[in-house]
CSV table of C-alpha atoms (C1' of nucleotides) in Angstrom, one decimal:
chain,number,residue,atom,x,y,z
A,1,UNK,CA,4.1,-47.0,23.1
A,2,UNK,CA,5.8,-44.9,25.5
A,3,UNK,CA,5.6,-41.0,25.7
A,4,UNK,CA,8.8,-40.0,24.6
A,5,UNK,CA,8.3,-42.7,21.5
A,6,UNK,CA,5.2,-40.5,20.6
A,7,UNK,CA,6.7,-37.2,20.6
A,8,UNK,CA,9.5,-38.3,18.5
A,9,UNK,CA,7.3,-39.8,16.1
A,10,UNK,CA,5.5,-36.3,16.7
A,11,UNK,CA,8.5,-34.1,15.9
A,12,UNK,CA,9.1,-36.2,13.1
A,13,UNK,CA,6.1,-36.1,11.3
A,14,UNK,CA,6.3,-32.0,12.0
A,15,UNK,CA,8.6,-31.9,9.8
A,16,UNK,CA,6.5,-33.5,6.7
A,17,UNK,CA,6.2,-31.3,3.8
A,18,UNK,CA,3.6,-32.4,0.8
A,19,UNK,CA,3.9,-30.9,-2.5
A,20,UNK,CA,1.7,-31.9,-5.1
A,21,UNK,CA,3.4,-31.6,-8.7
A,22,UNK,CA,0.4,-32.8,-11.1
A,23,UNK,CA,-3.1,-34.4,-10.3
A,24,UNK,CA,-5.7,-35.4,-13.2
A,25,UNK,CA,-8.0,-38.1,-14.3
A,26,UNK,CA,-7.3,-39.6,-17.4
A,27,UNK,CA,-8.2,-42.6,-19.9
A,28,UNK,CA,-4.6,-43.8,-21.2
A,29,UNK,CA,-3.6,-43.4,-24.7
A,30,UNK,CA,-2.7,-46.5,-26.5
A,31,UNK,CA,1.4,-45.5,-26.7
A,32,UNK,CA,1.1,-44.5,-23.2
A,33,UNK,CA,4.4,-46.0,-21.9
A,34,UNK,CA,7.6,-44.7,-20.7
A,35,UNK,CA,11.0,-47.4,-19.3
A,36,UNK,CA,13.8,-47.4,-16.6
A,37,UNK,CA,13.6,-44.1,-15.3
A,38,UNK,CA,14.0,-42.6,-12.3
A,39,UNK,CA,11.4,-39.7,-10.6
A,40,UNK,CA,12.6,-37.7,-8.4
A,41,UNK,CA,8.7,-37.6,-7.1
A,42,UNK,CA,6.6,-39.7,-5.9
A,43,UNK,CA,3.2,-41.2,-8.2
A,44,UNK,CA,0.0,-42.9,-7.1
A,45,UNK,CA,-2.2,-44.3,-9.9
A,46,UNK,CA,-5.4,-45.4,-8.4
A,47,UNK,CA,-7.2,-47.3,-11.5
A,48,UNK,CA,-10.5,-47.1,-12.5
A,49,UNK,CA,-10.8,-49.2,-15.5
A,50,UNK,CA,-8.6,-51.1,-18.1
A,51,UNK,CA,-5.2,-52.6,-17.8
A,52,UNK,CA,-1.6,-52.1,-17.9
A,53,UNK,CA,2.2,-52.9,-16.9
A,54,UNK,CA,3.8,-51.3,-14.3
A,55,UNK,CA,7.1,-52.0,-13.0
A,56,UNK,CA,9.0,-51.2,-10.3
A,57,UNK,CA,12.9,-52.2,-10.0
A,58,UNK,CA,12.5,-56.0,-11.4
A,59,UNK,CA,9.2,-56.0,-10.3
A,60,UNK,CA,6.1,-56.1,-12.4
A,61,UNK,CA,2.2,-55.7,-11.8
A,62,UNK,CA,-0.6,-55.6,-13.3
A,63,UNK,CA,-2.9,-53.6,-11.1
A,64,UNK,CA,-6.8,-54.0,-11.6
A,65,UNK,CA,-9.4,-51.6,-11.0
A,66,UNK,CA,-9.8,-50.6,-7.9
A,67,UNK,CA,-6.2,-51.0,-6.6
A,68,UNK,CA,-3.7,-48.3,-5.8
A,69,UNK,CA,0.1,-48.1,-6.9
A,70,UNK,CA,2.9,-46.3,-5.3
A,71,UNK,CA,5.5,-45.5,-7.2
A,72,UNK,CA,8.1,-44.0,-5.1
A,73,UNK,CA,10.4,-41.4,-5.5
A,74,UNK,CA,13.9,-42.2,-7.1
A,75,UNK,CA,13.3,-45.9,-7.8
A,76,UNK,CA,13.7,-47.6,-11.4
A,77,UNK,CA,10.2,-47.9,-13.0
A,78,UNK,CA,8.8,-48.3,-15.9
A,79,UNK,CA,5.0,-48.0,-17.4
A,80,UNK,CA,3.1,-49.7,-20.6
A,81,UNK,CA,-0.1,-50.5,-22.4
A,82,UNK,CA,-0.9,-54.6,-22.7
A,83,UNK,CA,-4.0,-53.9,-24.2
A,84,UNK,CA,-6.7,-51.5,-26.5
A,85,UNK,CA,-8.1,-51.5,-22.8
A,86,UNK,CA,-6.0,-49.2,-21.1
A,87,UNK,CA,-6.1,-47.4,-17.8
A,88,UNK,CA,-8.5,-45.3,-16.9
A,89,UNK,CA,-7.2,-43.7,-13.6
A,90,UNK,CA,-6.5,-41.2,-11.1
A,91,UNK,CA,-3.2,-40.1,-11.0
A,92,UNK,CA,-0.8,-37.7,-8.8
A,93,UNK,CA,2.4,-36.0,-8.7
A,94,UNK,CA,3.9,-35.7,-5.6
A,95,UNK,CA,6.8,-35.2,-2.8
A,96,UNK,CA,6.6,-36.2,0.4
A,97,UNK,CA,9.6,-35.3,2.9
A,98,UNK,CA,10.9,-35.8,6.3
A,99,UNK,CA,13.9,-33.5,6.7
A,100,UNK,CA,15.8,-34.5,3.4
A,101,UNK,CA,14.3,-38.2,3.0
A,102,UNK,CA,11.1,-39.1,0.8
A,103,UNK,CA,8.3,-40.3,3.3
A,104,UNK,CA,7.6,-43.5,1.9
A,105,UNK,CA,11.7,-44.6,2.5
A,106,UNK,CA,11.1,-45.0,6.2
A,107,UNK,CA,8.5,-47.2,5.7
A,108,UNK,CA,8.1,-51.0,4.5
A,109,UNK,CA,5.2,-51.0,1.8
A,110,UNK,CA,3.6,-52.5,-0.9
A,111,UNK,CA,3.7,-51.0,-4.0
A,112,UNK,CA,0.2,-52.1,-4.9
A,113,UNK,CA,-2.8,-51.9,-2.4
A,114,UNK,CA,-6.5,-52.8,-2.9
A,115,UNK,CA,-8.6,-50.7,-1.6
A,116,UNK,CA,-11.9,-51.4,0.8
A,117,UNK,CA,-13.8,-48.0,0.5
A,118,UNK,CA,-13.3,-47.0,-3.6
A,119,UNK,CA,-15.9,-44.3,-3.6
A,120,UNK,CA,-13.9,-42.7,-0.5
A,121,UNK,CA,-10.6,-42.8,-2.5
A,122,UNK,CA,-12.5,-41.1,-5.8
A,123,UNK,CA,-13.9,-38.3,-3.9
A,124,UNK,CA,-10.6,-37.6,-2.3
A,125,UNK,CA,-8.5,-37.9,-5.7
A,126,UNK,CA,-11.9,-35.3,-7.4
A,127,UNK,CA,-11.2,-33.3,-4.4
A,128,UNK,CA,-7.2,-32.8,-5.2
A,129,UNK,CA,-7.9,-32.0,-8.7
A,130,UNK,CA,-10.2,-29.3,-8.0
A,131,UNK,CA,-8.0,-28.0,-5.5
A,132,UNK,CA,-5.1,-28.1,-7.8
A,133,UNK,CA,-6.7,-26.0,-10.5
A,134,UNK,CA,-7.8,-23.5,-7.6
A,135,UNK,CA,-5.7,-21.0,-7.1
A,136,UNK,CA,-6.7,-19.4,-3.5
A,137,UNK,CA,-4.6,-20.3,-0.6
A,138,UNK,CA,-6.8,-21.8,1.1
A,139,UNK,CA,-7.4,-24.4,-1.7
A,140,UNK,CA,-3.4,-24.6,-1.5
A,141,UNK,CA,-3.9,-25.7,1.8
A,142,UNK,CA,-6.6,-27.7,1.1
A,143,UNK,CA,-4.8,-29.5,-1.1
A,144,UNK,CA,-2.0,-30.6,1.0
A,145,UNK,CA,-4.2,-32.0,3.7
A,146,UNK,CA,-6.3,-34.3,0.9
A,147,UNK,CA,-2.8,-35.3,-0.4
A,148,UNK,CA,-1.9,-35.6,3.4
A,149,UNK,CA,-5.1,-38.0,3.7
A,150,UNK,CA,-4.2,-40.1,0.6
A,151,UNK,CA,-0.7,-40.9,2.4
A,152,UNK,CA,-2.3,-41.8,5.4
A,153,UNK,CA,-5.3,-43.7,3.4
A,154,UNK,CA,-2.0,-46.1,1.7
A,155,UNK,CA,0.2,-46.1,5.1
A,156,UNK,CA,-3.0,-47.3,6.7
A,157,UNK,CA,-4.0,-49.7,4.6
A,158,UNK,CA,-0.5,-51.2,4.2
A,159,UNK,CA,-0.2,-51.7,7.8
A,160,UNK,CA,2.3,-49.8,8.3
A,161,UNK,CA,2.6,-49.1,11.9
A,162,UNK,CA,5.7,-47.3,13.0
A,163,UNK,CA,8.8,-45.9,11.0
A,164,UNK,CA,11.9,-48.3,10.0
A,165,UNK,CA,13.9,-46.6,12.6
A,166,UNK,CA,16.7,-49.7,12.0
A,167,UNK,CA,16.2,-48.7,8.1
A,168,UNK,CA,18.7,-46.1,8.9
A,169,UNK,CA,21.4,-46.5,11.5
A,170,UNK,CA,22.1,-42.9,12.2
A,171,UNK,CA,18.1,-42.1,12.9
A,172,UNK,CA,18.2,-44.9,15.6
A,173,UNK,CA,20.9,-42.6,16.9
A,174,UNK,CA,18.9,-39.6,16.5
A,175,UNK,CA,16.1,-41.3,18.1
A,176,UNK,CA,18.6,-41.6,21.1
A,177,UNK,CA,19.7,-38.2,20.9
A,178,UNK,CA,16.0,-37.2,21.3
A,179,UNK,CA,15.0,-39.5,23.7
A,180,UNK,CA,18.0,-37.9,25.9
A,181,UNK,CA,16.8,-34.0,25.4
A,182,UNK,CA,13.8,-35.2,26.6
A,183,UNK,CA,14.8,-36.3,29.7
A,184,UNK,CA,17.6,-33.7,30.5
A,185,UNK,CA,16.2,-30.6,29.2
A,186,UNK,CA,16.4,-28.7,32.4
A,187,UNK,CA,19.9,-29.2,31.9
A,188,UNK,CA,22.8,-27.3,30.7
A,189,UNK,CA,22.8,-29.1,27.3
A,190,UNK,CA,25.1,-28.1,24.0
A,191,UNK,CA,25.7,-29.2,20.5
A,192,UNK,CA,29.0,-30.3,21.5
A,193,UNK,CA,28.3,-32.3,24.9
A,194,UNK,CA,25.8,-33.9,23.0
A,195,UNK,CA,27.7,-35.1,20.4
A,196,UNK,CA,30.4,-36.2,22.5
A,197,UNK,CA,27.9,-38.3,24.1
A,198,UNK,CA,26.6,-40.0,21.2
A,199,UNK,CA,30.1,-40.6,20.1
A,200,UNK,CA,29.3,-38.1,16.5
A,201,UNK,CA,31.7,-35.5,15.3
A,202,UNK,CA,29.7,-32.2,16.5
A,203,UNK,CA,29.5,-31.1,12.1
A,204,UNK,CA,28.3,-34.7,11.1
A,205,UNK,CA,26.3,-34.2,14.5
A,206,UNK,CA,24.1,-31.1,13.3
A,207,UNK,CA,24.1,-32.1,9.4
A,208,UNK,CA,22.4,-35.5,10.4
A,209,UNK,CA,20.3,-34.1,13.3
A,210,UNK,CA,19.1,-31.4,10.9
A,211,UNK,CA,18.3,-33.9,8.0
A,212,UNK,CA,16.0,-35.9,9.9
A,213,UNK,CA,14.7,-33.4,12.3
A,214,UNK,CA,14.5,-30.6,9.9
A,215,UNK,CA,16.4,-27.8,12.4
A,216,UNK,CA,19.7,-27.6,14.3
A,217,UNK,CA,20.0,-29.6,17.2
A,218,UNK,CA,20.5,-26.1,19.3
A,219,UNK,CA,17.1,-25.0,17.8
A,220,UNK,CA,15.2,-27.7,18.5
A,221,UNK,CA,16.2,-27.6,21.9
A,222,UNK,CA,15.4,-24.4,22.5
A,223,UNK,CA,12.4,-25.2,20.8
A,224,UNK,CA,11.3,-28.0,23.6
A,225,UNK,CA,12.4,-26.2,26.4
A,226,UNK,CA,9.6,-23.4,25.1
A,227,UNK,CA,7.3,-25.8,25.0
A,228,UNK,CA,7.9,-27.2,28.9
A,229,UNK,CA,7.9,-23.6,29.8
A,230,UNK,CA,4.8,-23.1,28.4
A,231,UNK,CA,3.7,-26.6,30.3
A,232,UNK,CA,4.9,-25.0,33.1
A,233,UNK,CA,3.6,-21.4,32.9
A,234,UNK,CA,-0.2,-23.4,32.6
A,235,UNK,CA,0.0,-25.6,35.0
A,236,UNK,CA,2.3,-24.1,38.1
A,237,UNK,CA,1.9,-20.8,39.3
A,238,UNK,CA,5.9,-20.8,39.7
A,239,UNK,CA,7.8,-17.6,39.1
A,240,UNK,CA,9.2,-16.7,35.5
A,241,UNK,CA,12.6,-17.0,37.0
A,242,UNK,CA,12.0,-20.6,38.4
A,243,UNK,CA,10.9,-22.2,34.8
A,244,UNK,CA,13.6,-20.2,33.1
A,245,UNK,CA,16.0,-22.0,35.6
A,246,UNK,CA,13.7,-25.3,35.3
A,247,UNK,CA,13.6,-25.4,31.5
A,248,UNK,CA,17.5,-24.8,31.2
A,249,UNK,CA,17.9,-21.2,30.6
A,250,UNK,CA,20.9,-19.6,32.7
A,251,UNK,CA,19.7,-16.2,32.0
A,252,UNK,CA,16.2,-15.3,32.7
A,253,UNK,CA,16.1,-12.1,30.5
A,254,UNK,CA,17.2,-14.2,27.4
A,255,UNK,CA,14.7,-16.9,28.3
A,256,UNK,CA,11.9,-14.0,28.1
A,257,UNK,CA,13.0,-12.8,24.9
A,258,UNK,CA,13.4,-16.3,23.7
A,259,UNK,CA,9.9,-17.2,24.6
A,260,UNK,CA,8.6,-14.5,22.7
A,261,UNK,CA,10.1,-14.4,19.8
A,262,UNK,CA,8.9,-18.4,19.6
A,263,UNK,CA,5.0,-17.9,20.3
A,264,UNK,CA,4.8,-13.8,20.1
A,265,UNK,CA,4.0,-13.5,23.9
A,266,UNK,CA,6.0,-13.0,26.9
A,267,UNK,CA,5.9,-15.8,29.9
A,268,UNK,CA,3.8,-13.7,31.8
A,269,UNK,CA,1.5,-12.8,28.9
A,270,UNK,CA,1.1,-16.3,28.1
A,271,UNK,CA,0.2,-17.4,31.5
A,272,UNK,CA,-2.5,-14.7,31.8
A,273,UNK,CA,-4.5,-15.6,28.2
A,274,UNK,CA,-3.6,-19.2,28.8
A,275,UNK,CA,-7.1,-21.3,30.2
A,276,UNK,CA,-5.5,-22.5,33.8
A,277,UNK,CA,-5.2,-26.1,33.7
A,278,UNK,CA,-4.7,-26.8,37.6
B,1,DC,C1',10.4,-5.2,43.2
B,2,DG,C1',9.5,-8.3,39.5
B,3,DA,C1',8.9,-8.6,34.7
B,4,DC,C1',10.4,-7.1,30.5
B,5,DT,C1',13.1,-4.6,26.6
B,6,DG,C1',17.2,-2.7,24.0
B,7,DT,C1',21.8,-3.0,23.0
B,8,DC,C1',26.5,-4.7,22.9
B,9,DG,C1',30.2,-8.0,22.3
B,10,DC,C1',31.9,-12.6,22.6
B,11,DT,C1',31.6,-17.2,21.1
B,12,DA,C1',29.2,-21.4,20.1
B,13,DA,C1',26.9,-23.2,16.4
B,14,DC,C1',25.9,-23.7,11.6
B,15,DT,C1',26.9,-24.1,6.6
B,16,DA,C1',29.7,-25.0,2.7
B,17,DT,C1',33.5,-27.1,0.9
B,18,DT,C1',37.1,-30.3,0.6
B,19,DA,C1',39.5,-34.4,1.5
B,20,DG,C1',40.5,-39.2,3.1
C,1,DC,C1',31.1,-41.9,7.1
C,2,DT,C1',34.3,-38.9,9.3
C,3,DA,C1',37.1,-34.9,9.9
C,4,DA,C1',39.2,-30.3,9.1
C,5,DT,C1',38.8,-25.5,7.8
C,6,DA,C1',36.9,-21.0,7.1
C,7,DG,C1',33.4,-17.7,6.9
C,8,DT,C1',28.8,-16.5,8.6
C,9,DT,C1',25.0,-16.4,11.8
C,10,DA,C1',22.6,-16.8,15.9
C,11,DG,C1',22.8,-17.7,20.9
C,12,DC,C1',23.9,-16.0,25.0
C,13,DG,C1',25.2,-13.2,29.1
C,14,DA,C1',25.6,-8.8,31.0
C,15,DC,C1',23.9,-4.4,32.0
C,16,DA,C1',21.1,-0.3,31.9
C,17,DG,C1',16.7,1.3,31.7
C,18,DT,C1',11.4,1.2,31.6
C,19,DC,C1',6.9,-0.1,33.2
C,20,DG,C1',3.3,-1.2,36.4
DNA sequence: CGACTGTCGCTAACTATTAG
DNA sequence: CTAATAGTTAGCGACAGTCG
């Protein structure tokens, strides 16, 4: 895995936002079913007891106890009794997004998984519940982080190991396009060079950089070149001038402002609080 | 003298919309 | 998916001034 591989997957996942919609434990009701429609949220059902149809596109299961079922965001599905032995089962509402897309669509996955370590999986699904009827911020960020670890829990488990870049042909681009700031971001780069290189029109350029980055291509560059600076302002005792000209700003007032407005000190600030990593 | 701030004006970049 | 247009916003450079 090379560097720049891991800070796109980095910058990537930066831009997740969780939402949790619903979360409860709950033994199904015997005309607990519901056909073809279409979430616009994610579920996992991770069953306890009973049994039960679920089906997803043409697909049907019959999960068992112990198992957990994705059923993703803005796919066909549909949900039934078979039996007086329903489910008994942990169950969330959810969103999970990259820039505009649902999580779980960059990614090749099972809809069903069985899971190793069930006690692990009840505590965390006991823990979002609580969390959910809590209403103290901290509990709101509680809650994303367990929802956070149930994600990973499935995406680990399904052996999932890197995104479906090829799944969509503009975010290999984008991977490109990021790959390329990377390596030239002491340059003089712009919204429209960049384009130009990458043979985009510079408006489908920023609306498809923003939806899978989650900011303006001009932002997000200005956003790495803050973060060499900072690199730079910890490790080299160059002058503020130098890394404004070595992270790509022409004007070394602007980069100061710039800096600070980004992480609330100036360079020189930063280098003085900053442990020295020489 | 170097680092930083405040302000001004220009323009690149962004967004929304529409159309092919 | 690509492109054009128009209105808005934010980036940027320049300069004067302050601070230590």
């Amino acid at each position: 895995m090379s560097r720049q591989n891991i800070l796109f997957k980095r910058d990537f996942l930066d831009n997740l936002r969780v939402n949790i919609i619903f979360s409860a434990y709950t033994h199904c009701w015997q005309g607990w079913r519901e056909f073809d429609y279409i979430p616009d949220f994610n579920k996992f059902y991770f069953i306890c007891e009973g049994e039960g149809l679920i089906k997803i596109c043409d697909e049907e299961f019959y999960p068992q106890k112990g198992q957990l079922v994705l059923m993703p965001a803005g796919i066909r599905q549909s949900y039934s009794t078979i039996s007086k032995d329903t489910f008994k089962k942990y169950w969330c509402h959810f969103t999970a997004k990259i820039g505009d897309i649902n999580v779980f669509d960059f990614f090749d996955v099972p809809y069903v998984i069985d899971i190793d370590n069930v006690n692990e999986l009840e505590e965390l699904f006991k823990e979002l519940i609580a969390l959910h009827n809590d209403q103290k911020l901290s509990a709101m960020l509680r809650e994303k982080a367990v929802m956070t670890e149930i994600i990973a829990c499935f995406i680990e488990k399904a052996n999932v190991e890197d995104f479906k870049v090829s799944r969509f042909a503009s975010l290999e681009k984008i991977d490109s396009v990021v790959k390329y700031i990377d390596s030239h971001i002491s340059e003089n780069l712009s919204v429209e060079s960049l384009a130009e290189h990458f043979h985009f029109h510079p408006n489908y350029f920023t609306r498809i950089f923003k939806k899978y980055m989650g900011l303006p291509p001009i932002q997000y560059i200005n956003k790495m070149r803050i973060e060499r600076a900072k690199y730079l302002l910890r490790t080299t005792d160059l002058q503020i001038n130098e890394i404004a000209a070595g992270t790509g700003f022409l004007d070394v007032y602007y980069f100061s402002r710039s800096f600070k407005s980004l992480t609330g000190y100036s360079p020189s600030d930063f280098r003085n609080i900053s442990p020295n990593s020489f």
